[in-house]
Short mmCIF file of C-alpha atoms in Angstrom, two decimals:
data_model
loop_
_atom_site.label_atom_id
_atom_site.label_comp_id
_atom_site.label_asym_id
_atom_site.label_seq_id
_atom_site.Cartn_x
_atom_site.Cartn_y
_atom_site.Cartn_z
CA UNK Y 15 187.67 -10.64 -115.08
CA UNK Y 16 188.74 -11.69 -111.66
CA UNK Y 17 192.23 -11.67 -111.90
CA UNK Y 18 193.31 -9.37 -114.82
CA UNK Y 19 195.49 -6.16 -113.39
CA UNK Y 20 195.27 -6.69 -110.03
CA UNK Y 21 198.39 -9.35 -109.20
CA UNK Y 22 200.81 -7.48 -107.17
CA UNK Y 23 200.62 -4.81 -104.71
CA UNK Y 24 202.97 -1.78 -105.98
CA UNK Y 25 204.18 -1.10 -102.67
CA UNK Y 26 205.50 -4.35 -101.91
CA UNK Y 27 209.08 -5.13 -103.51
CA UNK Y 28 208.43 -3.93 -107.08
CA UNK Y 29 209.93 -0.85 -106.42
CA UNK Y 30 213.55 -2.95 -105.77
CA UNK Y 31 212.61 -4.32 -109.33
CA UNK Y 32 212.22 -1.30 -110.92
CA UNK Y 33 215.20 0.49 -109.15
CA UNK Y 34 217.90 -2.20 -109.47
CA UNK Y 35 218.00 -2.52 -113.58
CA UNK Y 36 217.32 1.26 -113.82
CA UNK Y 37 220.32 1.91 -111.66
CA UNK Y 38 222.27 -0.21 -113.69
CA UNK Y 39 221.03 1.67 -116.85
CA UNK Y 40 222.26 4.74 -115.37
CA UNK Y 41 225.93 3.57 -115.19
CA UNK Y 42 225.37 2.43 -111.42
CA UNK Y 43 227.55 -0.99 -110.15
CA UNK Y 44 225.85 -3.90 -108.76
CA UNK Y 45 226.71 -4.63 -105.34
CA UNK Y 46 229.07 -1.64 -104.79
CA UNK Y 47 226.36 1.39 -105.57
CA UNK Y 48 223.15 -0.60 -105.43
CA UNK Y 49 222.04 -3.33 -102.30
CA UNK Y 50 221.23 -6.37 -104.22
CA UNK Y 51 220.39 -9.61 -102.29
CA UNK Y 52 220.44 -12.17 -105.08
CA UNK Y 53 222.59 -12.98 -108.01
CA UNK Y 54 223.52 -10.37 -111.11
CA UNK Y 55 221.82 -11.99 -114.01
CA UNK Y 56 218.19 -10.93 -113.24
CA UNK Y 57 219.03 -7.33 -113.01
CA UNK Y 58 221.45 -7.19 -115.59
CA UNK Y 59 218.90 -9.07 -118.00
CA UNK Y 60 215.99 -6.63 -117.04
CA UNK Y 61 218.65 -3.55 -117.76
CA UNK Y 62 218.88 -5.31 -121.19
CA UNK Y 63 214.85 -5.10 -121.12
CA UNK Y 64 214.62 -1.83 -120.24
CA UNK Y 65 217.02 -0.32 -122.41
CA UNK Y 66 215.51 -1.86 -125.77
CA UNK Y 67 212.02 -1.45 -124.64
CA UNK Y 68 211.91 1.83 -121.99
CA UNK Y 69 212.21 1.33 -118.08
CA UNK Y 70 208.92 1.19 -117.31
CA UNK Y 71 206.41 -1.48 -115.16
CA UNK Y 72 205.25 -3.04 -118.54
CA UNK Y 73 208.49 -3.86 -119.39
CA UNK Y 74 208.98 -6.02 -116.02
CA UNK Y 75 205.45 -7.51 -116.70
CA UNK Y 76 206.72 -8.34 -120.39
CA UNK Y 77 209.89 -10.25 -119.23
CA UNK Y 78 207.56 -11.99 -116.33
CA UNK Y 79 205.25 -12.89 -119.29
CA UNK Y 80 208.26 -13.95 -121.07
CA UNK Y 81 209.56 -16.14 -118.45
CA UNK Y 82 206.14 -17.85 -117.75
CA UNK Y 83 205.82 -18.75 -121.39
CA UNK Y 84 209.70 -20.25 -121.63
CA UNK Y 85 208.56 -22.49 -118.26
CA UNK Y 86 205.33 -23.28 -119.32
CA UNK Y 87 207.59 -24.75 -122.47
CA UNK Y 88 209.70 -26.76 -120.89
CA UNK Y 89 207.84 -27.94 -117.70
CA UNK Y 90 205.92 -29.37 -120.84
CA UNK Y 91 209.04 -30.85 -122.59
CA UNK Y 92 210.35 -32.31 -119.00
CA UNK Y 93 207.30 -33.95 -118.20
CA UNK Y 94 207.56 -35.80 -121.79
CA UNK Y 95 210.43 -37.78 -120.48
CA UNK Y 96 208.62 -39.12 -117.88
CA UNK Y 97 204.36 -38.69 -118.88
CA UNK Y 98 202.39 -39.15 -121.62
CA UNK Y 99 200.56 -36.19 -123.60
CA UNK Y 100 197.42 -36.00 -121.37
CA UNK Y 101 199.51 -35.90 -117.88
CA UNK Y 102 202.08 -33.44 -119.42
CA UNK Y 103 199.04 -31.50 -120.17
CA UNK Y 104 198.29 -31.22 -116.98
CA UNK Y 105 201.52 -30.75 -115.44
CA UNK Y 106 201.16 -27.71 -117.56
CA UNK Y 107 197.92 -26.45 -116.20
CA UNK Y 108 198.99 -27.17 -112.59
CA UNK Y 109 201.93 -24.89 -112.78
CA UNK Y 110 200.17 -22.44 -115.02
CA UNK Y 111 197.29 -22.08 -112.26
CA UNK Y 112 199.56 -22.64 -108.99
CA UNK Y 113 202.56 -20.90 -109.90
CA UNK Y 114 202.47 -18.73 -113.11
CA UNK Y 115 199.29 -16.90 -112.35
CA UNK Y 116 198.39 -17.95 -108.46
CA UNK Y 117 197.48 -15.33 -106.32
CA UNK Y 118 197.65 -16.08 -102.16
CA UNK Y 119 197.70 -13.11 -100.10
CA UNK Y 120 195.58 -10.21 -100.65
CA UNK Y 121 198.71 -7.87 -100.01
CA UNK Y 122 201.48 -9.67 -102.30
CA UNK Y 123 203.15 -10.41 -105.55
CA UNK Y 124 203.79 -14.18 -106.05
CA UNK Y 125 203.46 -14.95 -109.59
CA UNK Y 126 205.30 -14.61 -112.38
CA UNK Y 127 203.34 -11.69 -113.65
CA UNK Y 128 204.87 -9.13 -111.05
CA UNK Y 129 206.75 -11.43 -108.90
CA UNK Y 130 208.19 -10.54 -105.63
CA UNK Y 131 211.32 -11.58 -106.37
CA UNK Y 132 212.48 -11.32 -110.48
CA UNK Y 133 215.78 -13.41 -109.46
CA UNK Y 134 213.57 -16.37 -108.65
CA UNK Y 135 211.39 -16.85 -111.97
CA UNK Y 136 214.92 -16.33 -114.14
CA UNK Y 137 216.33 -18.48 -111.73
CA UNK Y 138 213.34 -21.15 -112.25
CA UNK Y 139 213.36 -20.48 -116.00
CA UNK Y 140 217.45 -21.57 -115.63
CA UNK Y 141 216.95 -24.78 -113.75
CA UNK Y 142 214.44 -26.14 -115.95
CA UNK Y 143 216.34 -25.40 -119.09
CA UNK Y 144 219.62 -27.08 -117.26
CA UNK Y 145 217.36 -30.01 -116.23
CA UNK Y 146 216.31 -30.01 -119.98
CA UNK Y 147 219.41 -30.40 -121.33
CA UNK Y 148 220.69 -32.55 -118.71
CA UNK Y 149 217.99 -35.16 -119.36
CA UNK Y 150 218.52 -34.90 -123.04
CA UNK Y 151 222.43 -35.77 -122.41
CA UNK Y 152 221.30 -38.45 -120.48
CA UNK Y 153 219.39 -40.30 -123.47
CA UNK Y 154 221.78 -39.15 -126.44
CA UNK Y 155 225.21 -38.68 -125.14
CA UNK Y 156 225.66 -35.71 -127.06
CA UNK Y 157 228.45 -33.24 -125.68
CA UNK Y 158 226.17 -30.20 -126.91
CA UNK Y 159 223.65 -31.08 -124.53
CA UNK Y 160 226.53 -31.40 -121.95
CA UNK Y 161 227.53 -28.23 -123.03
CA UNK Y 162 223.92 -26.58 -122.66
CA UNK Y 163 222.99 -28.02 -119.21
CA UNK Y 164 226.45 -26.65 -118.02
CA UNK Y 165 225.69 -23.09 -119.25
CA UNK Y 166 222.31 -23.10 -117.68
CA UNK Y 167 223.89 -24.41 -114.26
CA UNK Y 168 226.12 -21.15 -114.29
CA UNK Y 169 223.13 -18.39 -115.24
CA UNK Y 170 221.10 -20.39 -112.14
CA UNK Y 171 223.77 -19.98 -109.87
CA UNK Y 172 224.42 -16.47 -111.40
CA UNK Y 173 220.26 -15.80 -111.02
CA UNK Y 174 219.97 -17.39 -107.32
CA UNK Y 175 223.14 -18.44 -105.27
CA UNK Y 176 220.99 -21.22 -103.38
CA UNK Y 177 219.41 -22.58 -106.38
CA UNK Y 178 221.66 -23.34 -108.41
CA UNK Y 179 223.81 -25.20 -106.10
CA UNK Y 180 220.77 -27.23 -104.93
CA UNK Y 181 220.82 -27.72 -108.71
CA UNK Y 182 224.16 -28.96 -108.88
CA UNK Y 183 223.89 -31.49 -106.15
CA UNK Y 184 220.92 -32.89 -107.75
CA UNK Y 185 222.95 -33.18 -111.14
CA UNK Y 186 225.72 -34.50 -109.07
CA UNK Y 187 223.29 -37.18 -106.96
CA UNK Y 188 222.35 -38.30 -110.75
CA UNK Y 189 225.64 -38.74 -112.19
CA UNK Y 190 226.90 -40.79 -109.39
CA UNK Y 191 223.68 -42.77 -109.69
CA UNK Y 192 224.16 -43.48 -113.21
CA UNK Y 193 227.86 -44.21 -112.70
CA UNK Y 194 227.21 -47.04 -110.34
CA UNK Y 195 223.72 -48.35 -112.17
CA UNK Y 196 225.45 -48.10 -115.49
CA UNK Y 197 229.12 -50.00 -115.03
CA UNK Y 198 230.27 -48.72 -118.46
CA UNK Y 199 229.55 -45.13 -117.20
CA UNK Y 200 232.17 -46.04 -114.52
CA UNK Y 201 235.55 -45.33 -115.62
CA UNK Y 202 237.24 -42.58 -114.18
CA UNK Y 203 237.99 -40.51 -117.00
CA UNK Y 204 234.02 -40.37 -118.04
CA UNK Y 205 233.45 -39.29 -114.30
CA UNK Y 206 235.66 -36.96 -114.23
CA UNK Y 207 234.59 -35.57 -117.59
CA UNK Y 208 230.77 -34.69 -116.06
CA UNK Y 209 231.89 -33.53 -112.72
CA UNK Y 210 234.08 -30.82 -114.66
CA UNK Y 211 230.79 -30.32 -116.87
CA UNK Y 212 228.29 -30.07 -114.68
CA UNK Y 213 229.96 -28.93 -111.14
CA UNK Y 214 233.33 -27.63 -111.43
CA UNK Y 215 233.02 -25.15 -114.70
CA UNK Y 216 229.53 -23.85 -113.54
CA UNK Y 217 231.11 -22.90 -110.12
CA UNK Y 218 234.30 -21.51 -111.45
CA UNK Y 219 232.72 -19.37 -114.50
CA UNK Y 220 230.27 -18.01 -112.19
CA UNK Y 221 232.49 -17.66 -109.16
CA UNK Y 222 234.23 -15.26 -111.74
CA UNK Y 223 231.80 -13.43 -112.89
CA UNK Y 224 230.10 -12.85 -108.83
CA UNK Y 225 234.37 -11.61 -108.22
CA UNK Y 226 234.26 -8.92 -111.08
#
């Protein structure tokens, strides 16, 4: 009753969101007919959204829905590495409450509802899935998970420049961690083999794609 249809101010930002994937939609080119500030992967995935369901606001709140729900997933499924049940829980709760539905200006969009910025909750959605995966590869050595967590480093960097590079140096800060706790992680050729993973192809597949 408080909070239902009244996140966002329609003014502020949303009409970048709606203009951007409905440009694209219309045959327009990122970057070369359209100012864009972040990465190509939010507005090319909200094109995607608006051609198969109609360009129109509910469509944006739909894929903000959608990206709440895939966070809320694995902020749960992170958390299990580390918490038990009741704590993951509430790790939940505390991002569905501060983040996914928070409200802090008057005059604003800061949710995931109608965010300001639909780069950043894709982007979000991305680094949590690469952390997923990441963690997973950590605990079962399985080059699918490698795999994963690398393709998830290139749509963050793809979604937001600046996150998914702050990404990668965590990734990176990790590795190197493990390679000097863990002696048999140490060889060269094993080092080598996750820096090319986890740094090197996610840079180089989506320096290509920011170059075409």
């Amino acid at each position: 009753w408080h909070t239902w249809h009244k996140w966002g101010d329609l003014i502020i930002d949303i009409g970048r969101e709606m203009c951007v994937p409905a440009g694209i939609c219309s045959g327009k080119l990122l970057y070369a007919d359209i100012n864009y500030i972040y990465g190509p992967a939010a507005p090319y995935l909200n094109a995607l959204a608006f051609k198969l369901l109609g360009a129109h606001l509910n469509t944006l709140i739909f894929c903000g829905i959608i990206a709440a729900v895939l966070s809320v997933f694995l902020v749960y499924k992170i958390s299990r590495f580390f918490l038990n049940i009741f704590f993951s829980t509430f790790a939940v709760l505390t991002f569905l409450i501060v983040f996914a539905f928070g409200q802090y200006v008057y005059f604003g969009n800061y949710n995931f509802i109608i965010p300001y910025s639909y780069a950043s909750i894709h982007a979000l959605v991305f680094v949590l899935a690469a952390l997923y995966f990441f963690n997973l590869s950590l605990q079962k050595e399985s080059a699918r998970y490698k795999y994963f967590a690398s393709l998830f480093i290139t749509l963050a960097i793809l979604a937001r420049f600046e996150m998914g590079i702050a990404l990668i140096l965590a990734v990176t800060g990790t590795i190197i961690f493990y390679a000097i706790a863990f002696k048999k992680t140490l060889s060269g050729r094993a080092l080598f083999y996750q820096i090319v993973v986890y740094v090197i192809a996610p840079i180089f597949l989506a320096g290509l794609i920011y170059a075409l």
